[in-house]
Amino acid sequence: MKYGYLGPKGTFSHSAADFFAKGEETVPFTSIYNVLSAVDGGEADFGVVPVENSTEGSINTTLDTLIFDFDLNMSAQLNMPIAESLVVREGTAIEDITKVLSHPQPLAQCSYYLRENLPSAETVSVSSTTEAMRQVSESSEPVAAIGNKISAPMSGLKGLKEKIQDDKRNFTQFALVSKKPCSVSGENTKTTIAFSVRNEPGSLFKILSIFSIYDVNMTKIISRPMRNRPEEYVFYAELENDSPKDIEESLTMVRRKTSFLKILGKYRLYDLR
Amino acid sequence: MKYGYLGPKGTFSHSAADFFAKGEETVPFTSIYNVLSAVDGGEADFGVVPVENSTEGSINTTLDTLIFDFDLNMSAQLNMPIAESLVVREGTAIEDITKVLSHPQPLAQCSYYLRENLPSAETVSVSSTTEAMRQVSESSEPVAAIGNKISAPMSGLKGLKEKIQDDKRNFTQFALVSKKPCSVSGENTKTTIAFSVRNEPGSLFKILSIFSIYDVNMTKIISRPMRNRPEEYVFYAELENDSPKDIEESLTMVRRKTSFLKILGKYRLYDLR
């Protein structure tokens, strides 16, 4: 079994892939699209992709690719705590740091720390936290990277400050995605759907009425402009109910009242927080 | 009057600031937080910040900063079409391009074009489209930048391909933000709010019921994990109704049924599409 994930090695995505793979092979890909395309084409049996970060919000590329580009299934989800570290070469002191490199997302997640502790350091966006560490290891300047401290030794670096992200309880939700749906039941089971309604007063309310009648709890809802039809909106929603029959019957009714409905998956949620 | 915007010069944010400033002074800042902080502290009279892009979704930094960090008011919004161009030095041919530099957002917005037309070119994230153009102008390699073609001549570059973004109808919604609320009325008036409800079945439904009773149309809704309380969600919603009295009375009721409610602004929406 092959598990594709958003590379490179040493990122939190890699750790999430390891959680699901349980010792089976994990393969890094260069983009979320490429992970999902590999699962769709059969080059990977499973894909592990980020869906939402507690600080940064939903990962729109993942949502849009699952809604519009491929017909895949979310087979499981995982809440993984994200602890960012300030990582340097041996001998670099915090007061000397002139530049901080990382992926744009960790930079955003540590913006309060950077403003308070390194106000004059320049921040530089690079393609990944692993790439940031590589550049720090090859530099002769007093520069730092932000990333997963577990991977610092891979580049000969060390953690200088730990848990520097603004939100100490920061976590990312990852989805395990496969070509075929898996069967799930029991507690902590969620269903994720995407749907569109006509842009007229009360049309979203009608959909939520249906879920209310069937005692289905909506734990997340995000409206997004529809690709190529920006005046229309698509809603991405996460549903919770212990009875599969209630979910199924509510969705039968929702289908009648929406112009577009796609069930992205029914799955078990794992929580490492 | 001073209008702060997310710099550097030559970006679409700059064009949005020019739209509102109508010839008054515009000042670039290095981050969305810094724009809003300048308005809060009085260094700028107005701030112009992106709120949502039709391809990439909501700009979470803007939403979170307005909800949690400052008490500012959205005084107007603007839908501005975003046309990305592939920009090169004179003499660079498309088939020679080895590397494409840009801000992560335009790179994401052109991902289909890049996959189809430059599959082997490396993509490099830098801090802004202006910085990408600067690096291209100083390079001796066959590299390209993605950005606003209006600013290409500033770096001695030229547009090679225009409108390369995946969504030809791509646009960004910008908010004009000020310390004091402005008075608005009439058509195309929107109200943006943020609220939290307890995470129990039907609590969001109750809020939408109130808006339904008052004929208030919700044109956008986004749930986001609450900062520092990731198990709670905050909803960011855009409301539409021609009667200010209906909006006001519905919000009085909503306040009773929410644990947190913040009115981010009542404003006029301008549309350049």
Coordinates of C-alpha atoms in Angstrom, one line a residue:
Chain A
M1 CA 0.0 0.0 0.0
K2 CA 1.3 3.5 -0.9
Y3 CA 0.3 6.7 0.9
G4 CA 0.9 9.9 -1.0
Y5 CA 1.3 13.2 1.0
L6 CA 2.3 16.8 0.4
G7 CA 6.1 16.7 0.6
P8 CA 8.9 17.3 1.2
K9 CA 9.8 14.8 4.0
G10 CA 10.0 16.2 7.5
T11 CA 6.8 18.3 7.5
F12 CA 3.7 17.8 9.6
S13 CA 2.0 16.4 6.5
H14 CA 4.6 13.7 6.5
S15 CA 3.9 12.9 10.2
A16 CA 0.2 12.7 9.4
A17 CA 0.9 10.3 6.5
D18 CA 3.0 8.1 8.9
F19 CA 0.0 8.0 11.4
F20 CA -2.2 6.5 8.7
A21 CA 0.4 4.4 6.9
K22 CA 1.4 2.4 10.1
G23 CA 4.7 1.4 8.5
E24 CA 3.5 1.0 4.9
E25 CA 5.3 3.1 2.2
T26 CA 4.8 6.9 2.2
V27 CA 5.6 9.0 -0.9
P28 CA 6.0 12.8 -1.1
F29 CA 4.3 14.8 -3.9
T30 CA 5.0 18.4 -4.8
S31 CA 1.4 19.8 -4.4
I32 CA -2.0 18.9 -3.0
Y33 CA -3.3 18.6 -6.5
N34 CA -0.5 16.0 -7.4
V35 CA -1.3 14.0 -4.2
L36 CA -5.0 13.8 -5.2
S37 CA -4.2 13.2 -8.9
A38 CA -2.0 10.2 -7.9
V39 CA -4.8 8.7 -5.9
D40 CA -7.2 9.3 -8.8
G41 CA -4.8 7.7 -11.3
G42 CA -4.0 4.7 -9.0
E43 CA -0.3 5.6 -8.5
A44 CA -1.1 5.9 -4.8
D45 CA -3.7 3.9 -2.8
F46 CA -4.3 6.7 -0.3
G47 CA -3.6 10.4 -0.1
V48 CA -3.1 12.5 3.0
V49 CA -3.9 16.2 2.6
P50 CA -4.6 19.1 4.9
V51 CA -8.2 20.2 5.1
E52 CA -8.2 22.9 7.8
N53 CA -5.8 24.6 10.1
S54 CA -7.1 26.0 13.4
T55 CA -5.3 29.3 12.9
E56 CA -5.3 29.8 9.1
G57 CA -8.7 28.3 8.3
S58 CA -9.7 26.0 5.5
I59 CA -7.2 24.8 2.9
N60 CA -9.1 26.0 -0.1
T61 CA -7.0 24.1 -2.7
T62 CA -7.9 20.8 -1.1
L63 CA -11.6 21.6 -0.9
D64 CA -11.8 22.9 -4.5
T65 CA -9.8 19.9 -5.9
L66 CA -12.0 17.4 -4.1
I67 CA -15.2 19.2 -5.1
F68 CA -14.4 20.0 -8.8
D69 CA -11.5 18.0 -10.1
F70 CA -11.7 14.4 -8.8
D71 CA -14.3 11.9 -7.5
L72 CA -12.5 10.7 -4.3
N73 CA -13.6 9.8 -0.8
M74 CA -12.5 11.0 2.5
S75 CA -11.9 7.8 4.5
A76 CA -10.7 9.2 7.8
Q77 CA -9.7 12.5 9.3
L78 CA -7.0 13.3 11.9
N79 CA -6.6 16.4 14.1
M80 CA -2.8 16.8 14.6
P81 CA -1.3 19.3 17.0
I82 CA 1.1 21.7 15.2
A83 CA 4.0 23.0 17.3
E84 CA 6.3 25.4 15.3
S85 CA 9.9 25.9 16.4
L86 CA 12.5 28.6 15.6
V87 CA 15.4 26.6 14.2
V88 CA 19.0 27.8 13.7
R89 CA 22.6 26.7 13.1
E90 CA 24.6 25.9 16.2
G91 CA 25.9 29.2 17.6
T92 CA 23.2 31.5 16.3
A93 CA 21.7 33.7 19.1
I94 CA 18.2 35.1 19.0
E95 CA 19.3 38.7 19.2
D96 CA 21.5 38.3 16.0
I97 CA 18.8 36.9 13.7
T98 CA 18.3 39.1 10.6
K99 CA 16.0 36.9 8.6
V100 CA 13.4 34.2 9.2
L101 CA 12.6 31.7 6.4
S102 CA 9.6 29.4 6.2
H103 CA 6.5 28.4 4.2
P104 CA 3.9 31.3 4.2
Q105 CA 1.5 29.3 6.5
P106 CA 3.9 28.8 9.5
L107 CA 5.1 32.5 9.0
A108 CA 1.4 33.6 9.3
Q109 CA 0.9 31.3 12.3
C110 CA 3.9 32.8 14.1
S111 CA 3.2 36.4 13.2
Y112 CA 2.6 37.6 16.8
Y113 CA 5.8 35.9 18.0
L114 CA 7.8 37.5 15.2
R115 CA 6.3 40.9 15.7
E116 CA 7.1 40.8 19.5
N117 CA 10.5 39.0 19.5
L118 CA 12.1 39.7 16.1
P119 CA 10.5 43.0 15.0
S120 CA 13.4 44.0 12.7
A121 CA 14.0 40.5 11.2
E122 CA 13.0 40.2 7.5
T123 CA 10.5 37.3 6.8
V124 CA 11.1 35.3 3.6
S125 CA 8.5 32.9 2.1
V126 CA 9.9 29.7 0.6
S127 CA 8.3 26.6 -0.7
S128 CA 8.4 24.5 2.4
T129 CA 9.7 24.4 6.0
T130 CA 12.2 21.7 4.9
E131 CA 13.5 24.1 2.1
A132 CA 13.7 26.9 4.7
M133 CA 15.9 24.6 6.9
R134 CA 18.1 23.6 4.0
Q135 CA 18.7 27.3 3.2
V136 CA 19.5 28.1 6.8
S137 CA 22.0 25.2 7.0
E138 CA 23.8 26.5 3.9
S139 CA 23.8 30.2 4.9
S140 CA 26.7 31.9 6.7
E141 CA 24.4 34.7 7.9
P142 CA 22.5 34.7 11.3
V143 CA 19.3 33.4 9.8
A144 CA 16.5 31.2 11.2
A145 CA 13.8 28.8 9.9
I146 CA 10.4 28.0 11.3
G147 CA 9.2 24.4 11.2
N148 CA 8.8 21.0 12.8
K149 CA 11.7 20.7 15.3
I150 CA 11.7 16.9 14.7
S151 CA 13.2 17.5 11.3
A152 CA 15.9 20.1 12.4
P153 CA 18.6 17.5 12.9
M154 CA 18.1 16.3 9.3
S155 CA 19.6 19.6 8.2
G156 CA 22.2 19.8 11.0
L157 CA 20.1 22.4 12.8
K158 CA 18.8 22.7 16.3
G159 CA 15.6 24.1 17.9
L160 CA 16.2 27.5 19.6
K161 CA 12.6 28.3 20.7
E162 CA 9.7 25.8 20.8
K163 CA 5.9 26.3 20.4
I164 CA 6.3 29.8 19.0
Q165 CA 3.0 29.7 17.1
D166 CA 0.5 32.4 18.1
D167 CA -2.1 29.8 19.1
K168 CA -0.6 27.4 21.5
R169 CA -3.4 24.9 20.7
N170 CA -2.8 25.1 17.0
F171 CA -3.7 22.0 15.1
T172 CA -4.3 20.9 11.5
Q173 CA -7.0 18.6 10.3
F174 CA -5.8 16.1 7.7
A175 CA -8.0 13.9 5.5
L176 CA -7.1 10.4 4.3
V177 CA -8.5 10.1 0.8
S178 CA -9.0 7.0 -1.3
K179 CA -10.6 6.1 -4.6
K180 CA -13.2 3.9 -3.1
P181 CA -15.4 4.8 0.0
C182 CA -14.7 2.9 3.1
S183 CA -17.4 1.7 5.5
V184 CA -17.7 3.4 8.8
S185 CA -20.1 3.5 11.7
G186 CA -20.3 4.4 15.3
E187 CA -19.1 7.4 17.3
N188 CA -17.0 10.2 16.0
T189 CA -18.4 9.6 12.5
K190 CA -18.7 12.6 10.3
T191 CA -20.0 13.3 6.8
T192 CA -18.6 16.0 4.6
I193 CA -20.7 17.4 1.7
A194 CA -20.5 20.3 -0.8
F195 CA -23.6 21.9 -2.2
S196 CA -24.9 24.9 -4.1
V197 CA -28.2 26.7 -3.8
R198 CA -29.7 29.5 -5.8
N199 CA -28.6 32.9 -4.6
E200 CA -32.0 34.0 -3.2
P201 CA -33.2 34.9 0.3
G202 CA -33.8 31.8 2.5
S203 CA -32.3 29.1 0.2
L204 CA -29.5 28.3 2.6
F205 CA -32.0 28.5 5.5
K206 CA -34.1 25.8 3.8
I207 CA -31.1 23.4 3.7
L208 CA -30.4 24.0 7.4
S209 CA -34.0 23.4 8.2
I210 CA -33.8 19.9 6.7
F211 CA -30.7 19.1 8.8
S212 CA -32.5 20.5 11.9
I213 CA -35.6 18.3 11.3
Y214 CA -33.3 15.2 11.1
D215 CA -31.2 16.2 14.2
V216 CA -28.1 16.5 12.0
N217 CA -25.6 18.9 13.6
M218 CA -23.6 21.0 11.2
T219 CA -20.1 21.4 12.8
K220 CA -18.6 23.4 10.0
I221 CA -19.8 25.5 7.1
I222 CA -17.8 27.5 4.6
S223 CA -19.2 29.4 1.6
R224 CA -16.9 29.7 -1.4
P225 CA -17.3 31.4 -4.7
M226 CA -18.0 28.7 -7.4
R227 CA -15.1 28.1 -9.7
N228 CA -15.8 30.0 -13.0
R229 CA -19.1 31.2 -11.7
P230 CA -18.0 33.7 -9.0
E231 CA -21.5 35.1 -8.6
E232 CA -22.7 31.7 -7.3
Y233 CA -21.6 30.1 -4.0
V234 CA -20.8 26.6 -3.1
F235 CA -21.1 25.5 0.5
Y236 CA -18.8 23.0 2.1
A237 CA -20.3 21.5 5.3
E238 CA -19.4 18.9 7.9
L239 CA -22.3 16.9 9.4
E240 CA -22.6 14.9 12.6
N241 CA -25.2 12.4 13.6
D242 CA -25.0 9.0 15.2
S243 CA -27.6 7.5 13.0
P244 CA -26.5 6.8 9.4
K245 CA -30.3 6.6 8.4
D246 CA -30.9 10.2 9.5
I247 CA -27.9 11.4 7.5
E248 CA -29.0 9.5 4.4
E249 CA -32.6 10.6 4.5
S250 CA -31.7 14.2 5.2
L251 CA -29.3 14.1 2.2
T252 CA -32.1 12.7 0.0
M253 CA -34.2 15.8 0.8
V254 CA -31.2 18.1 0.5
R255 CA -30.6 16.8 -3.0
R256 CA -34.1 17.9 -4.0
K257 CA -33.4 21.5 -2.8
T258 CA -29.9 22.1 -4.2
S259 CA -28.6 22.7 -7.7
F260 CA -25.5 20.7 -6.9
L261 CA -24.7 18.1 -4.2
K262 CA -21.5 16.1 -3.7
I263 CA -20.9 13.7 -0.8
L264 CA -17.1 14.0 -0.2
G265 CA -17.0 11.2 2.4
K266 CA -18.3 9.5 5.6
Y267 CA -15.4 8.9 7.9
R268 CA -14.0 8.4 11.4
L269 CA -12.3 11.4 13.1
Y270 CA -9.1 10.7 15.0
D271 CA -7.8 13.2 17.5
L272 CA -4.2 13.4 18.6
R273 CA -4.6 16.7 20.6
Chain B
M1 CA -6.2 62.0 4.1
K2 CA -3.9 58.9 4.2
Y3 CA -4.9 55.5 2.8
G4 CA -2.8 52.6 4.0
Y5 CA -2.7 49.4 1.9
L6 CA -0.8 46.1 1.7
G7 CA 2.3 47.0 -0.3
P8 CA 4.5 47.0 -2.1
K9 CA 3.5 49.4 -4.9
G10 CA 2.3 48.0 -8.1
T11 CA 0.1 45.2 -6.7
F12 CA -3.7 44.9 -7.1
S13 CA -4.0 46.1 -3.5
H14 CA -2.4 49.3 -4.6
S15 CA -4.9 49.7 -7.4
A16 CA -7.8 49.1 -4.9
A17 CA -6.3 51.8 -2.6
D18 CA -6.1 54.2 -5.6
F19 CA -9.8 53.6 -6.3
F20 CA -10.8 54.7 -2.8
A21 CA -8.2 57.4 -2.4
K22 CA -9.3 59.4 -5.5
G23 CA -6.0 61.2 -5.7
E24 CA -5.3 61.5 -1.9
E25 CA -2.1 60.0 -0.5
T26 CA -1.7 56.2 -0.5
V27 CA 0.9 54.5 1.8
P28 CA 2.2 50.9 1.5
F29 CA 2.5 48.7 4.6
T30 CA 4.3 45.4 4.9
S31 CA 1.4 43.3 6.2
I32 CA -2.4 43.3 6.6
Y33 CA -1.9 43.5 10.4
N34 CA 0.3 46.6 9.9
V35 CA -2.3 48.3 7.7
L36 CA -5.1 47.8 10.3
S37 CA -2.8 48.7 13.2
A38 CA -2.0 52.0 11.4
V39 CA -5.7 52.8 11.1
D40 CA -6.3 51.9 14.7
G41 CA -3.4 54.1 15.9
G42 CA -4.3 57.0 13.7
E43 CA -1.2 56.9 11.4
A44 CA -3.6 56.3 8.5
D45 CA -7.2 57.6 8.1
F46 CA -8.3 54.6 6.1
G47 CA -7.0 51.1 5.3
V48 CA -7.6 49.0 2.2
V49 CA -7.3 45.3 2.8
P50 CA -8.3 42.1 0.9
V51 CA -11.3 40.2 2.3
E52 CA -11.9 37.4 -0.2
N53 CA -10.6 36.2 -3.5
S54 CA -13.0 34.4 -5.8
T55 CA -10.5 31.6 -6.4
E56 CA -8.7 31.4 -3.1
G57 CA -11.5 32.1 -0.7
S58 CA -11.5 34.3 2.4
I59 CA -8.4 36.1 3.5
N60 CA -8.3 34.7 7.1
T61 CA -5.7 37.1 8.4
T62 CA -8.0 40.1 7.6
L63 CA -11.0 38.5 9.1
D64 CA -9.2 37.4 12.3
T65 CA -7.5 40.7 12.8
L66 CA -10.8 42.6 12.4
I67 CA -12.6 40.2 14.7
F68 CA -10.1 39.8 17.5
D69 CA -7.4 42.5 17.4
F70 CA -9.0 45.9 16.6
D71 CA -12.3 47.7 16.7
L72 CA -12.5 49.1 13.2
N73 CA -15.3 49.6 10.7
M74 CA -15.7 48.4 7.2
S75 CA -16.8 51.6 5.4
A76 CA -17.0 50.3 1.8
Q77 CA -16.2 47.2 -0.2
L78 CA -14.9 46.9 -3.8
N79 CA -15.0 43.9 -6.1
M80 CA -11.9 44.3 -8.3
P81 CA -11.1 42.0 -11.3
I82 CA -7.7 40.3 -11.0
A83 CA -5.9 39.5 -14.2
E84 CA -2.6 37.8 -13.7
S85 CA 0.1 38.0 -16.4
L86 CA 3.3 36.0 -17.1
V87 CA 6.0 38.7 -17.1
V88 CA 9.6 38.3 -18.4
R89 CA 12.7 40.2 -19.5
E90 CA 12.8 41.2 -23.2
G91 CA 14.0 38.2 -25.2
T92 CA 12.8 35.4 -22.9
A93 CA 10.7 32.8 -24.8
I94 CA 8.0 30.8 -23.1
E95 CA 9.7 27.4 -24.0
D96 CA 12.9 28.4 -22.2
I97 CA 11.4 29.3 -18.8
T98 CA 12.9 27.3 -16.0
K99 CA 11.4 29.0 -13.0
V100 CA 8.3 31.1 -12.2
L101 CA 8.4 33.4 -9.2
S102 CA 5.4 35.1 -7.5
H103 CA 3.5 35.5 -4.2
P104 CA 1.9 32.2 -3.1
Q105 CA -1.6 33.4 -3.9
P106 CA -1.1 34.2 -7.7
L107 CA 0.9 31.0 -8.0
A108 CA -2.1 29.1 -6.6
Q109 CA -4.5 31.1 -8.9
C110 CA -2.5 30.1 -12.0
S111 CA -1.8 26.5 -11.0
Y112 CA -3.8 25.1 -14.0
Y113 CA -2.0 27.3 -16.5
L114 CA 1.4 26.4 -15.0
R115 CA 0.7 22.6 -15.0
E116 CA -0.5 22.7 -18.6
N117 CA 2.0 25.2 -20.1
L118 CA 5.1 25.1 -17.9
P119 CA 5.0 21.6 -16.4
S120 CA 8.8 21.4 -15.8
A121 CA 9.3 24.9 -14.6
E122 CA 10.0 25.3 -10.8
T123 CA 7.7 27.6 -8.9
V124 CA 9.2 29.8 -6.3
S125 CA 7.2 31.7 -3.6
V126 CA 8.4 35.2 -2.8
S127 CA 7.0 37.9 -0.6
S128 CA 5.1 39.8 -3.3
T129 CA 4.5 40.0 -7.1
T130 CA 6.6 43.2 -7.1
E131 CA 9.5 41.4 -5.4
A132 CA 9.1 38.6 -8.0
M133 CA 9.4 41.1 -10.8
R134 CA 12.5 42.7 -9.2
Q135 CA 14.2 39.3 -9.0
V136 CA 13.3 38.5 -12.6
S137 CA 14.8 41.8 -13.8
E138 CA 18.0 41.1 -11.9
S139 CA 18.4 37.5 -13.1
S140 CA 20.4 36.4 -16.1
E141 CA 18.4 33.1 -16.3
P142 CA 15.3 32.5 -18.3
V143 CA 12.9 33.1 -15.4
A144 CA 9.4 34.6 -15.3
A145 CA 7.2 36.4 -12.7
I146 CA 3.4 36.3 -12.3
G147 CA 1.7 39.6 -11.4
N148 CA -0.2 42.7 -12.5
K149 CA 1.1 43.6 -16.0
I150 CA 0.5 47.3 -15.3
S151 CA 3.6 47.2 -13.0
A152 CA 5.9 45.2 -15.4
P153 CA 7.5 48.3 -17.0
M154 CA 8.5 49.6 -13.5
S155 CA 11.0 46.7 -13.4
G156 CA 11.9 46.9 -17.1
L157 CA 9.8 43.8 -17.9
K158 CA 7.1 43.0 -20.3
G159 CA 3.9 40.9 -20.3
L160 CA 4.4 37.6 -22.3
K161 CA 0.9 36.1 -21.6
E162 CA -2.1 37.8 -20.2
K163 CA -5.0 36.5 -18.1
I164 CA -3.3 33.3 -17.2
Q165 CA -5.3 32.8 -14.0
D166 CA -7.3 29.6 -13.9
D167 CA -10.6 31.4 -13.4
K168 CA -11.0 34.0 -16.1
R169 CA -13.5 35.8 -13.9
N170 CA -11.2 36.0 -10.9
F171 CA -11.8 38.9 -8.6
T172 CA -10.8 40.1 -5.1
Q173 CA -13.1 41.8 -2.7
F174 CA -11.3 44.6 -0.8
A175 CA -12.6 46.4 2.3
L176 CA -12.1 50.1 3.1
V177 CA -11.6 50.2 6.8
S178 CA -11.8 53.3 9.1
K179 CA -11.8 54.0 12.8
K180 CA -15.3 55.5 12.9
P181 CA -18.3 54.0 11.1
C182 CA -19.6 55.8 8.1
S183 CA -23.3 56.2 7.5
V184 CA -24.7 54.3 4.5
S185 CA -28.2 53.6 3.2
G186 CA -29.9 52.5 0.0
E187 CA -29.2 49.7 -2.5
N188 CA -26.1 47.5 -2.5
T189 CA -25.7 48.0 1.3
K190 CA -24.3 45.1 3.2
T191 CA -23.6 44.3 6.8
T192 CA -20.8 42.1 8.0
I193 CA -20.9 40.4 11.4
A194 CA -18.9 37.8 13.4
F195 CA -20.6 35.7 16.0
S196 CA -20.2 32.5 18.1
V197 CA -22.7 30.0 19.2
R198 CA -22.4 27.1 21.5
N199 CA -21.4 23.9 19.7
E200 CA -24.7 22.1 20.1
P201 CA -27.2 20.8 17.5
G202 CA -29.4 23.5 16.0
S203 CA -27.6 26.6 17.5
L204 CA -26.5 27.9 14.1
F205 CA -30.0 27.0 12.7
K206 CA -31.5 29.2 15.4
I207 CA -29.5 32.2 14.2
L208 CA -30.4 31.6 10.6
S209 CA -34.1 31.4 11.6
I210 CA -33.9 34.9 13.0
F211 CA -32.5 36.2 9.7
S212 CA -35.2 34.3 7.8
I213 CA -38.0 35.9 9.9
Y214 CA -36.6 39.4 9.2
D215 CA -36.1 38.6 5.4
V216 CA -32.4 39.2 5.8
N217 CA -30.4 37.3 3.1
M218 CA -27.1 35.8 4.2
T219 CA -24.8 36.1 1.1
K220 CA -21.7 34.6 2.7
I221 CA -21.0 32.4 5.8
I222 CA -17.6 31.1 6.9
S223 CA -17.0 29.1 10.1
R224 CA -13.6 29.4 11.6
P225 CA -12.0 27.8 14.7
M226 CA -11.9 30.5 17.5
R227 CA -8.5 31.8 18.2
N228 CA -7.1 30.1 21.3
R229 CA -10.3 28.1 21.7
P230 CA -10.0 25.8 18.6
E231 CA -12.9 23.6 19.8
E232 CA -15.2 26.6 19.4
Y233 CA -16.2 28.2 16.1
V234 CA -16.8 31.7 15.1
F235 CA -19.0 32.5 12.1
Y236 CA -18.3 35.4 9.8
A237 CA -21.4 36.4 7.8
E238 CA -22.4 38.9 5.2
L239 CA -26.0 40.1 5.4
E240 CA -28.2 41.9 2.8
N241 CA -31.5 43.7 3.3
D242 CA -32.8 47.0 2.0
S243 CA -34.3 48.0 5.3
P244 CA -31.9 49.1 8.0
K245 CA -34.6 48.6 10.6
D246 CA -34.9 44.9 9.7
I247 CA -31.2 44.4 10.0
E248 CA -31.0 46.2 13.3
E249 CA -33.9 44.3 14.9
S250 CA -32.7 41.0 13.7
L251 CA -29.3 41.7 15.2
T252 CA -30.9 42.7 18.5
M253 CA -32.4 39.2 18.6
V254 CA -29.2 37.5 17.3
R255 CA -27.3 39.1 20.2
R256 CA -29.5 37.3 22.7
K257 CA -28.8 34.0 21.1
T258 CA -25.0 34.2 20.6
S259 CA -22.1 34.1 23.1
F260 CA -20.2 36.7 21.0
L261 CA -21.4 39.2 18.4
K262 CA -19.4 41.9 16.6
I263 CA -20.7 44.1 13.9
L264 CA -17.8 44.7 11.6
G265 CA -19.5 47.2 9.4
K266 CA -22.4 48.4 7.3
Y267 CA -21.2 49.6 3.9
R268 CA -21.7 50.1 0.2
L269 CA -20.4 47.5 -2.2
Y270 CA -18.7 48.8 -5.4
D271 CA -18.3 46.5 -8.3
L272 CA -15.7 47.0 -11.1
R273 CA -16.2 43.7 -12.8

